[in-house]
Coordinates of C-alpha atoms in Angstrom, one line a residue:
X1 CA -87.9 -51.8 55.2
X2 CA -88.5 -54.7 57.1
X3 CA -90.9 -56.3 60.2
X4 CA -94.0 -54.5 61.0
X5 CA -93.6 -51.6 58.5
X6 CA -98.1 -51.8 58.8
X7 CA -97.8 -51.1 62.3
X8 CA -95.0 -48.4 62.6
X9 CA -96.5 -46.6 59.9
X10 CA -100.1 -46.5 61.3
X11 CA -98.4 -45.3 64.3
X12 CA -96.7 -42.9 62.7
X13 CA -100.0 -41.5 60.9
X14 CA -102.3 -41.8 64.2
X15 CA -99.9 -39.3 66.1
X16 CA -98.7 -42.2 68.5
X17 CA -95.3 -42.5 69.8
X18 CA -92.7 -44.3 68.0
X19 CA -89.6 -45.3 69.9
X20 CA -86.7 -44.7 67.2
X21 CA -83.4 -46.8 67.5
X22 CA -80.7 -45.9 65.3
X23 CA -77.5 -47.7 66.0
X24 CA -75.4 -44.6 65.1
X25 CA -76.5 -40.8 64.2
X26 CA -77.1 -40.9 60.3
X27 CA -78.8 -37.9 57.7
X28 CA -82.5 -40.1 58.3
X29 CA -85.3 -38.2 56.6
X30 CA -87.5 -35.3 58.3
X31 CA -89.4 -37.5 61.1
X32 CA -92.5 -36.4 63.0
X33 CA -91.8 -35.0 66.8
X34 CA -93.2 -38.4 67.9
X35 CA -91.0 -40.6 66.5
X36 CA -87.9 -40.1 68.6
X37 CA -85.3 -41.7 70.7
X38 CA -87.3 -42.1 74.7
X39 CA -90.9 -42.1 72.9
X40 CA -91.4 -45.0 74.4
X41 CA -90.4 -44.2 78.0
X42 CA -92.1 -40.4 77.1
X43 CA -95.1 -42.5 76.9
X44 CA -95.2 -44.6 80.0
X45 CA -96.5 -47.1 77.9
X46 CA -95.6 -51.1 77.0
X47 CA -95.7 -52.4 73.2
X48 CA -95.2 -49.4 71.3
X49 CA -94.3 -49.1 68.0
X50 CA -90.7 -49.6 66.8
X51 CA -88.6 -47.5 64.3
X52 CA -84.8 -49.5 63.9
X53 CA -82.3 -48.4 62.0
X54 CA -79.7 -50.7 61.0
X55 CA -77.7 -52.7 58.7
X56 CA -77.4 -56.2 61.7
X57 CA -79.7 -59.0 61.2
X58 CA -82.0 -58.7 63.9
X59 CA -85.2 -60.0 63.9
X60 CA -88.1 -57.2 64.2
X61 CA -90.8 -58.4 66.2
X62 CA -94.2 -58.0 66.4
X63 CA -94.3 -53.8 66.3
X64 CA -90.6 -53.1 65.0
X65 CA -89.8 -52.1 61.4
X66 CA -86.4 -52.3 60.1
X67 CA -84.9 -49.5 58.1
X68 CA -82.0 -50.5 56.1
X69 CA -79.1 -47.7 55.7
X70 CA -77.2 -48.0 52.4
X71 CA -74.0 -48.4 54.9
X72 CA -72.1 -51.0 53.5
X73 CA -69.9 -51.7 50.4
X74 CA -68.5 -54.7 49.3
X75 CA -64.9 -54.7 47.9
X76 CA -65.0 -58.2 45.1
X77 CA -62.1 -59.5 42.7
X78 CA -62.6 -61.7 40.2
X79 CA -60.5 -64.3 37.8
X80 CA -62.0 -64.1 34.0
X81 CA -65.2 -65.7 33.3
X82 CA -66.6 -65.7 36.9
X83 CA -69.9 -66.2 36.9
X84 CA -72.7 -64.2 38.8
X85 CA -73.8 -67.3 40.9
X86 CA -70.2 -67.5 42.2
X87 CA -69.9 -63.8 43.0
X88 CA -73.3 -63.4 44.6
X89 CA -73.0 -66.5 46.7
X90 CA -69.9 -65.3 48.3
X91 CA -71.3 -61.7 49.1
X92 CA -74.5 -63.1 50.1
X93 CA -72.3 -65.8 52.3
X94 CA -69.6 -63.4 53.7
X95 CA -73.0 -61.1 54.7
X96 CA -74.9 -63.7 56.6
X97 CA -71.5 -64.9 58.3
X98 CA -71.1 -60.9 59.8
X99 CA -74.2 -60.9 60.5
X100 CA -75.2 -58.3 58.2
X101 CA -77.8 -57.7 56.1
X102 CA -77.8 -57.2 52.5
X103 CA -80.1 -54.7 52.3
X104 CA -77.8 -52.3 53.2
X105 CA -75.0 -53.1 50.4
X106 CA -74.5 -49.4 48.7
X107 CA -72.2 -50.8 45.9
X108 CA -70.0 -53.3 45.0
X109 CA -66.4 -52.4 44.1
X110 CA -64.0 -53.5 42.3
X111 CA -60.7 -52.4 40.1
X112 CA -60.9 -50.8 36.9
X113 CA -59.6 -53.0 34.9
X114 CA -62.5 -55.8 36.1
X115 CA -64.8 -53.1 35.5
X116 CA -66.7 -54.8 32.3
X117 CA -66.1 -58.7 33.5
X118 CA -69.5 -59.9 33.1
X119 CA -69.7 -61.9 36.3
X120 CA -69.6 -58.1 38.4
X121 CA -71.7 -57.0 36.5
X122 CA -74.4 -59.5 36.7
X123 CA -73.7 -59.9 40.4
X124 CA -74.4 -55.8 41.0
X125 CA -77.6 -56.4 39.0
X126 CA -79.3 -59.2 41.4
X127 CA -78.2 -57.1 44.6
X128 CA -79.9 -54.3 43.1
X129 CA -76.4 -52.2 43.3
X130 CA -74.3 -50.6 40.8
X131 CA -70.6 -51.2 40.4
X132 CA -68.3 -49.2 40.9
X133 CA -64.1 -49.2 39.1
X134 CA -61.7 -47.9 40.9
X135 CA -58.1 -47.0 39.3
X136 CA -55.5 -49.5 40.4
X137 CA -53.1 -46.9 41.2
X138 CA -55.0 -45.4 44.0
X139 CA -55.9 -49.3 45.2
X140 CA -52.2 -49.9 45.5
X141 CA -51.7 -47.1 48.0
X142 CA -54.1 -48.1 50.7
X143 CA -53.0 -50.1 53.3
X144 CA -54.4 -53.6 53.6
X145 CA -54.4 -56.8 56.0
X146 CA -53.8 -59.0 53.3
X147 CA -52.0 -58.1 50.5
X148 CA -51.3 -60.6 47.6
X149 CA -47.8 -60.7 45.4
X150 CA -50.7 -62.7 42.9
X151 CA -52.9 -59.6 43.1
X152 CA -50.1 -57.6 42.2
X153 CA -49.0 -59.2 39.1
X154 CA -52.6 -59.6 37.6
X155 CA -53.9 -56.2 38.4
X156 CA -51.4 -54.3 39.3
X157 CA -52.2 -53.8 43.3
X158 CA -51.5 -55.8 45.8
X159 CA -55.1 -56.3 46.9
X160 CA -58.5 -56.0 44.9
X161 CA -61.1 -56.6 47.2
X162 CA -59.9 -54.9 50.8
X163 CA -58.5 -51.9 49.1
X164 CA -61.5 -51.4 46.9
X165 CA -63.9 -52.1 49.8
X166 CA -61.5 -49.6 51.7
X167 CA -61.2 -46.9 49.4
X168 CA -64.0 -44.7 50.2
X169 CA -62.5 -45.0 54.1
X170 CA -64.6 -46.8 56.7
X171 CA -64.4 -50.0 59.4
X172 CA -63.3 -53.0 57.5
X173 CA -65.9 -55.8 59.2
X174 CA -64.6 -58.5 56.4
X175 CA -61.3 -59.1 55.4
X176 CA -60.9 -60.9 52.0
X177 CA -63.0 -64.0 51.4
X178 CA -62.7 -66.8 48.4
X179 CA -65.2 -68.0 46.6
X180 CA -65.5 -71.7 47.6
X181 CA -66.0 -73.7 44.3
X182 CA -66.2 -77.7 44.1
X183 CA -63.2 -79.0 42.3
X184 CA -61.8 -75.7 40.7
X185 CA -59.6 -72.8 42.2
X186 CA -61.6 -69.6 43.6
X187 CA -62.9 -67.0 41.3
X188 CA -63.9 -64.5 43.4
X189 CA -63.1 -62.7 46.2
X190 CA -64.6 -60.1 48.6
X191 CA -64.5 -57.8 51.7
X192 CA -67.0 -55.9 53.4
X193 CA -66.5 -52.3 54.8
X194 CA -69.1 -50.0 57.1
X195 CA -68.5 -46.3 55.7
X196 CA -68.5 -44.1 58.8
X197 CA -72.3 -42.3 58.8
X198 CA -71.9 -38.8 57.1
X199 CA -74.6 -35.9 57.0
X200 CA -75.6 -34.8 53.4
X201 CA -75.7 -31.2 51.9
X202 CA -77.3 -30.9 49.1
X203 CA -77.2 -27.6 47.3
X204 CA -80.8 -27.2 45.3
X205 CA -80.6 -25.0 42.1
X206 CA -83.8 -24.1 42.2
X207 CA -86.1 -20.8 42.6
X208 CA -88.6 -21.8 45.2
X209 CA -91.0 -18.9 44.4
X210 CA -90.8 -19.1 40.2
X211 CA -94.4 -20.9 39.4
X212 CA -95.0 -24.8 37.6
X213 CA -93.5 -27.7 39.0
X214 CA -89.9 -28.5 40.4
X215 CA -88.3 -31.2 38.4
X216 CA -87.8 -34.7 39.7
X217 CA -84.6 -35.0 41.4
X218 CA -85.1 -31.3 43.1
X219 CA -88.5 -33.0 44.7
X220 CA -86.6 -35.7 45.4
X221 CA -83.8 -34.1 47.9
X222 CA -86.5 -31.9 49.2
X223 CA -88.4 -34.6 50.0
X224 CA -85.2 -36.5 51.6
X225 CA -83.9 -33.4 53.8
X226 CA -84.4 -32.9 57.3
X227 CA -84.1 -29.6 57.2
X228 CA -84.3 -27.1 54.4
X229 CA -82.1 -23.5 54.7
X230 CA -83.2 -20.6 52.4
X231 CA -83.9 -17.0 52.1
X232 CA -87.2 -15.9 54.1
X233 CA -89.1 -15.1 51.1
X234 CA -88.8 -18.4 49.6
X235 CA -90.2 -19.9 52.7
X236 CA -93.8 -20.4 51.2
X237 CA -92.3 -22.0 47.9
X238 CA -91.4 -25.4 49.0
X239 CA -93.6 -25.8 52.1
X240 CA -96.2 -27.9 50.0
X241 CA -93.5 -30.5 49.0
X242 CA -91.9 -31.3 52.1
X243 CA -92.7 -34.3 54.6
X244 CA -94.0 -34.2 58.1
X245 CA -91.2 -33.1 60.6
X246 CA -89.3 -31.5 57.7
X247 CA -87.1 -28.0 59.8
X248 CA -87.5 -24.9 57.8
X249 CA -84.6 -22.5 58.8
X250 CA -84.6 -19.3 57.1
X251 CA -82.6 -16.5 56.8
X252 CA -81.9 -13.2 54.3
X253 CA -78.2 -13.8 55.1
X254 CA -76.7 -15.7 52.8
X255 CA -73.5 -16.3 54.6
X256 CA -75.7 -17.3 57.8
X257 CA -77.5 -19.8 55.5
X258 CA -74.3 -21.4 54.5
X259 CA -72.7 -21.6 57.9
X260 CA -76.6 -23.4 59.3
X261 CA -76.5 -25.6 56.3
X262 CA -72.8 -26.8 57.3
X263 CA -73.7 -27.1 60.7
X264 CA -76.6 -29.4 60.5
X265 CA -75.1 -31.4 58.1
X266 CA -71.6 -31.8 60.3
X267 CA -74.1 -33.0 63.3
X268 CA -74.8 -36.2 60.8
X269 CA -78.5 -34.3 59.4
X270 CA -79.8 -34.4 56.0
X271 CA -80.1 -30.8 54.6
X272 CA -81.4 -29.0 51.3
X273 CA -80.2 -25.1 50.8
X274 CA -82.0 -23.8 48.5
X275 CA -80.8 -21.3 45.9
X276 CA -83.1 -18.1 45.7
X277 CA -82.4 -17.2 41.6
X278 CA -84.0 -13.9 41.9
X279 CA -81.2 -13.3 43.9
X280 CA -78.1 -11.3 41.9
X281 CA -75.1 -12.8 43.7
X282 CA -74.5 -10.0 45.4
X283 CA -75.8 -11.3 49.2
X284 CA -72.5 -12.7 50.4
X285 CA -72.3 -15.7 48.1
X286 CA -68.7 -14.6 47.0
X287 CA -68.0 -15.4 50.8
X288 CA -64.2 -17.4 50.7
X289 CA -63.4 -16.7 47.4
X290 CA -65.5 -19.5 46.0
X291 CA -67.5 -17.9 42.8
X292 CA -67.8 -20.1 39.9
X293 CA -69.9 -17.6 37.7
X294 CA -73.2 -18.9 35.3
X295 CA -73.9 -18.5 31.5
X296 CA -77.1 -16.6 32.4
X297 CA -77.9 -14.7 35.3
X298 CA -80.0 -17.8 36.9
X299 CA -77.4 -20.5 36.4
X300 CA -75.1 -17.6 38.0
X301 CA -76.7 -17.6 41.0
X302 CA -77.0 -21.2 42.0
X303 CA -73.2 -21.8 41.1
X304 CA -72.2 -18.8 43.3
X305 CA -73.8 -20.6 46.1
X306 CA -71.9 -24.1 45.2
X307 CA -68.9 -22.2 45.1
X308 CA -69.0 -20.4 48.4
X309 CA -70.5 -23.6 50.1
X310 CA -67.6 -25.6 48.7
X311 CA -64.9 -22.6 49.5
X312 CA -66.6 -22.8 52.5
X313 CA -66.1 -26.6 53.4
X314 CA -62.3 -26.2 52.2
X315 CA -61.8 -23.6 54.8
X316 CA -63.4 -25.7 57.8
X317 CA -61.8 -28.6 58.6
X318 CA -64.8 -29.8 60.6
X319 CA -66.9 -30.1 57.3
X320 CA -64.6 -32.5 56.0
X321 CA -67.2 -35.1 57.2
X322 CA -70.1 -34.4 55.2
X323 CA -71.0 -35.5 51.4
X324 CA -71.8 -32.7 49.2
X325 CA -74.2 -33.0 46.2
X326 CA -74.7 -29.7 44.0
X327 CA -78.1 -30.5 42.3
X328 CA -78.9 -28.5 39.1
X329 CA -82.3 -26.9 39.0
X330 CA -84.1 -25.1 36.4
X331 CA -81.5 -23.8 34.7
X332 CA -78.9 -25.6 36.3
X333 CA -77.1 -26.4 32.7
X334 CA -77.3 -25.7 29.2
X335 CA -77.0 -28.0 25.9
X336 CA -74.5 -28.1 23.0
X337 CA -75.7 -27.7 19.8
X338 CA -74.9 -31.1 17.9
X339 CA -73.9 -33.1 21.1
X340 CA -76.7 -35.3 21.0
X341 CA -78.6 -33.9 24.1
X342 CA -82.1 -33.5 22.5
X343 CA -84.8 -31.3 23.5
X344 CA -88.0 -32.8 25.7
X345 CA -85.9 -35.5 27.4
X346 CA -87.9 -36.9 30.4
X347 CA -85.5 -39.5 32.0
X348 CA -83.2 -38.2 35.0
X349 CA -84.4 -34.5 34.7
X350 CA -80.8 -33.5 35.0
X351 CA -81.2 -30.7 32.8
X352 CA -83.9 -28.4 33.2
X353 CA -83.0 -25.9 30.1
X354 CA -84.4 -28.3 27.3
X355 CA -86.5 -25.5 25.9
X356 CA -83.1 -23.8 25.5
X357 CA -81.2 -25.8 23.2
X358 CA -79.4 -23.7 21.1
X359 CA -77.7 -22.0 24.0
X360 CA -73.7 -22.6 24.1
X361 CA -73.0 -23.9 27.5
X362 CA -72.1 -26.6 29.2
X363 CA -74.1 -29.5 29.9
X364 CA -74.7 -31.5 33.2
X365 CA -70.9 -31.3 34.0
X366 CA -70.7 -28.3 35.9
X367 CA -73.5 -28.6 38.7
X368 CA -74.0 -32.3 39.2
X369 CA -70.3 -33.0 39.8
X370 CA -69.5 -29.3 41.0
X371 CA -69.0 -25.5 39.9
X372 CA -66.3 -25.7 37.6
X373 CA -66.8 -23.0 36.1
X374 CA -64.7 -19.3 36.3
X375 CA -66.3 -15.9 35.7
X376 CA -66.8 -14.7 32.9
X377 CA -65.5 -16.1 29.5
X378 CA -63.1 -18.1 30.9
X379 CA -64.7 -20.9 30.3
X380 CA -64.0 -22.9 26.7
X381 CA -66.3 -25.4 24.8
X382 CA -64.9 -27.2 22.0
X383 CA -66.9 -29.5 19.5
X384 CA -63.9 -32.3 18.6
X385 CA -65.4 -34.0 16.1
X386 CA -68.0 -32.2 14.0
X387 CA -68.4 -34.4 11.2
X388 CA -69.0 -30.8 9.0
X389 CA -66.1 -28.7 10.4
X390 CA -62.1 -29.5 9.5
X391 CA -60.1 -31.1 12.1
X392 CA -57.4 -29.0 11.7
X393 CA -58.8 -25.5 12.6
X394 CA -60.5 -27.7 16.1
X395 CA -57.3 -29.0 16.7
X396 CA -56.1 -25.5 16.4
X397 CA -58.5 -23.6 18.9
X398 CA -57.6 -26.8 21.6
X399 CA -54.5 -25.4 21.3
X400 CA -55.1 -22.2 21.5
X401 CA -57.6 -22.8 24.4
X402 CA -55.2 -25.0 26.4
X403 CA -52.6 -22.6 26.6
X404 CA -54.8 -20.6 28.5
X405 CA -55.9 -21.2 32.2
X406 CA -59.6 -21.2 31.2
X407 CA -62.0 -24.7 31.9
X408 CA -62.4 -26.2 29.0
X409 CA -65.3 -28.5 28.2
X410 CA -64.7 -30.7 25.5
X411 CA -67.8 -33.2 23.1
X412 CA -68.0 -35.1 20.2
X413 CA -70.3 -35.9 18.0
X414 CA -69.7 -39.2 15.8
X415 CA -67.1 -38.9 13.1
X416 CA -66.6 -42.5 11.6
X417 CA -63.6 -44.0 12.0
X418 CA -61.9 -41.0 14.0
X419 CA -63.4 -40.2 17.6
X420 CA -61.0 -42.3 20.0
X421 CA -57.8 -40.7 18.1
X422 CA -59.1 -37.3 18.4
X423 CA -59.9 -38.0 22.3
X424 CA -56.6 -39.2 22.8
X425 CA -54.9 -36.4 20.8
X426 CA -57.1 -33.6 22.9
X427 CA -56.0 -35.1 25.9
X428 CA -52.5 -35.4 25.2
X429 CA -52.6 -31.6 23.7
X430 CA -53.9 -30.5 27.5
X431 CA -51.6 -32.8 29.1
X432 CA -48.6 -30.3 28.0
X433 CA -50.4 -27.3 29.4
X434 CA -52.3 -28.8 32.7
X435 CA -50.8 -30.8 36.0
X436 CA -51.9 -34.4 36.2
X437 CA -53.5 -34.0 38.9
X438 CA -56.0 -31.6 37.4
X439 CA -59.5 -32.3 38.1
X440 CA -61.6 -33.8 35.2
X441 CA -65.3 -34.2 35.2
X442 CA -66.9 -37.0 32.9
X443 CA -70.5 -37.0 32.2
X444 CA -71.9 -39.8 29.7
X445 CA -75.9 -39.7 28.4
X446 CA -76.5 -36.6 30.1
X447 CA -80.0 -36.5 31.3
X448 CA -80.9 -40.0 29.6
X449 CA -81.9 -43.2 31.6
X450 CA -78.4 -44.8 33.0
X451 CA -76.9 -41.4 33.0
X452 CA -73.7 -41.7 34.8
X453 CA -71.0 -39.1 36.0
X454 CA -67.6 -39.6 37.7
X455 CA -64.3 -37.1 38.8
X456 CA -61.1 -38.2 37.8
X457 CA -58.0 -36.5 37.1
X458 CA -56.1 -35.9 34.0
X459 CA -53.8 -37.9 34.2
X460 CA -56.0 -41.0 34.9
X461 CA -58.8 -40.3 32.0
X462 CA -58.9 -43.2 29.6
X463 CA -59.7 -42.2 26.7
X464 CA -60.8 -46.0 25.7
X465 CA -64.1 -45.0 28.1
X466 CA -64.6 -41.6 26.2
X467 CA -67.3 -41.7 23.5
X468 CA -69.7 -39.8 21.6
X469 CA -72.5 -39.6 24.5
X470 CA -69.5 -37.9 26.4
X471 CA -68.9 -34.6 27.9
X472 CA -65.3 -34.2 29.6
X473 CA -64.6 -31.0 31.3
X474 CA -61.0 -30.1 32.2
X475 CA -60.5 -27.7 35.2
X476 CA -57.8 -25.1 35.4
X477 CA -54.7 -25.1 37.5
X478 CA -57.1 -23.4 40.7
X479 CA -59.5 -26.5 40.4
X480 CA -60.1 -28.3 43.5
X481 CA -62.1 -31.6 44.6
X482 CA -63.5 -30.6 47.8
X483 CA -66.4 -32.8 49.7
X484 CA -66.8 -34.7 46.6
X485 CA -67.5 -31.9 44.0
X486 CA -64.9 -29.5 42.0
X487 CA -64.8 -25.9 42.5
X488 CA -62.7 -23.4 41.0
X489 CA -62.3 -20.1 42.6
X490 CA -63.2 -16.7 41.7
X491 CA -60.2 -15.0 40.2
X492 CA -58.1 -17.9 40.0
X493 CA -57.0 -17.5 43.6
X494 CA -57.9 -19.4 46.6
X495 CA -58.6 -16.1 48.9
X496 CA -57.7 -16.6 53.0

């Protein structure tokens, strides 16, 4: 935040009226009844506190505090070498120019193959942004203003920066700017894109009642919603962790807790729905055919609600506007033996089951980029590289496995000298059984600092990028990307 964040927040805490101007509706965090649109004129009264929400330059005044949305992105290209100066001067420049601020940069894009060029990289770092690769096939198929034949032969699309700033959809407010060197060509270039405000669902794993503390990240979303949808007797559980002006809607109707959740977050809200894991999946959660089953009764539960939310989203075109996060909670995933994901690991809380690590499971994969996941044991994990087992009898049960239409989730510890071969013949062995267009979830140091997670397809995954802190799951032919997650149905089938 900006301006007079001292006097809006005293406000805030004495009760007074805080006149809230928001330049579009956006999924804000739970506010108090008096901080509101009209406060001002509700009040009768001159000089009252300011709440603005925006990503202009303005300048805030005496009692107005800024709040910066993370609506921008910024699409860059870059010649080899670049350095970070050049790239953050032109962002920084092209910003100033719009008369936006850079406070509100979400990311920095850019295609795939500049992914590593240090020059991004370093630029991403000062903004305080991460960067983001996008494949150059799916650059080269959105339209552009400007596209380049030079583009074209160096990276393989006709434009870099537009279509990367583009590719999540939005108003371009930028077209592509150089970098302005003295006495040398450009090495940079860069567009700047407002993403259209969309509300948030966030699907909590988590049993509010079951005693000790919530992880992190769960606290976290609860903290960001404004409005939390659960069953009625989990209404005491979070009440303790949620801000001022926080909207609890409950309901023992699990279907009518999907349909509210949907709802608020189609009107632009931010909402939590929480998953009730005493529950037995039996309460409407296989509503629209959308049941990705658990390992353990638990983990059942919470993906049966991911699934029927996301079945739920595919069959409502009106939902199509809000980002969906599935959040794993307690027992939101389980660990490998041998993949590396140790017991007691603090960083990212992603996985709450590290007092269960010699259950076979999946890791992160399933929740925190979707429901994957079919019931029963339809679902395949296969160690690729145990430095103690034969290759041949692994290379075997992929086979065996691949022929089938179960997921398949696929690790691999070190073995010297052999892990990007056996990657790339894994992949190539469920290239002959599965569409390219099949859903693949990739999840690298699961539940470690920098932890990172991405959905591609199969017939995109480089295997180059795959390494031992890597987990890979493959979807079926059923498996769908749907408001950002995957989702594979219940029984295969997609029901009306």
């Amino acid at each position: 935040m900006e301006g007079a964040v001292g006097v809006v927040s005293r406000a805030v805490a004495a009760g007074s009226p805080v006149e809230l101007r928001s330049d579009t509706v956006r999924p804000l965090p739970p506010l108090p009844p008096h901080v509101a649109p009209g406060a001002a004129g509700a009040a009768g009264v001159r000089g009252v506190a300011v709440l603005r929400v925006t990503d202009r330059l303005v300048e805030p005044g005496p009692v107005t505090a800024v709040l910066r949305p993370p609506s921008l992105v910024v699409g860059v290209g870059a010649a080899r070498g670049v350095s970070a100066d050049e790239v953050t001067g032109l962002v920084l420049a092209a910003l100033r120019d719009a008369g936006l601020s850079p406070l509100s940069v979400a990311e920095l894009v850019t295609v795939d193959t500049k992914a590593a060029e240090p020059g991004l990289l370093g630029a991403a770092e000062r903004l305080g942004v991460p960067l983001t690769a996008c494949p150059a096939e799916r650059l080269a198929r959105i339209p552009v203003p400007h596209p380049s034949e030079a583009a074209l032969r160096a990276a393989n699309t006709p434009s870099v920066a537009e279509a990367a700033a583009l590719a999540g959809g939005g108003e371009l407010l930028v077209p592509k700017r150089k970098s302005t060197p003295v006495g040398r060509a450009a090495g940079a270039t860069c567009a700047v894109v407002r993403r259209v405000p969309r509300g948030r669902l966030a699907v909590l794993g988590t049993a509010p009642l079951a005693p000790g503390p919530l992880a992190p990240h769960l606290v976290a979303e609860l903290r960001r919603a404004a409005f939390v949808v659960g069953p009625g007797r989990a209404a005491d559980g979070p009440g303790r962790l949620l801000r001022p002006g926080t909207r609890s809607l409950w309901s023992e109707s699990a279907g009518e807790r999907i349909r509210t959740a949907i709802a608020r977050a189609g009107a632009g809200g931010a909402v939590a729905l929480l998953c009730d894991d005493t529950e037995d999946g039996r309460h409407g959660y296989e509503g629209g055919g959308g049941r990705p089953a658990g390992a353990a009764a638990p983990f059942g539960a919470a993906a049966r609600l991911a699934g029927a939310v996301t079945a739920a989203v595919a069959a409502d075109e009106g939902a199509a506007d809000i980002d969906l996060v599935v959040v794993p909670g307690p027992f939101g995933a389980y660990v490998p033996r041998g993949t590396g994901f140790g017991p007691g690991r603090e960083p990212g809380q992603r996985r709450a089951s590290a007092d269960t690590p010699k259950t076979l499971g999946t890791p992160k994969t399933p929740v925190a980029l979707g429901t994957p996941r079919t019931p029963g044991p339809e679902h395949v994990v296969i160690g690729l590289a145990d430095p103690y087992a034969p290759s041949a009898p692994v290379s075997e049960r992929l086979r065996a496995a691949a022929a089938t239409d179960a997921v398949i989730t696929l690790y691999g510890p070190h073995r010297p000298g052999g892990l990007a071969g056996t990657w790339i013949s894994a992949l190539s062995v469920l290239a002959e059984h599965r569409p390219p267009e099949t859903p693949v979830m990739i999840v690298r140091n699961s539940s470690r600092p920098h932890d990172s997670g991405r959905l591609t397809t199969l017939g995109r995954v480089d295997p180059a990028r795959v390494d031992m802190m890597t987990v890979v799951t493959v979807g079926n032919t059923a498996t769908r990307t749907i408001a950002g997650p995957a989702v594979t149905p219940r029984g295969h089938r997609w029901q009306s």
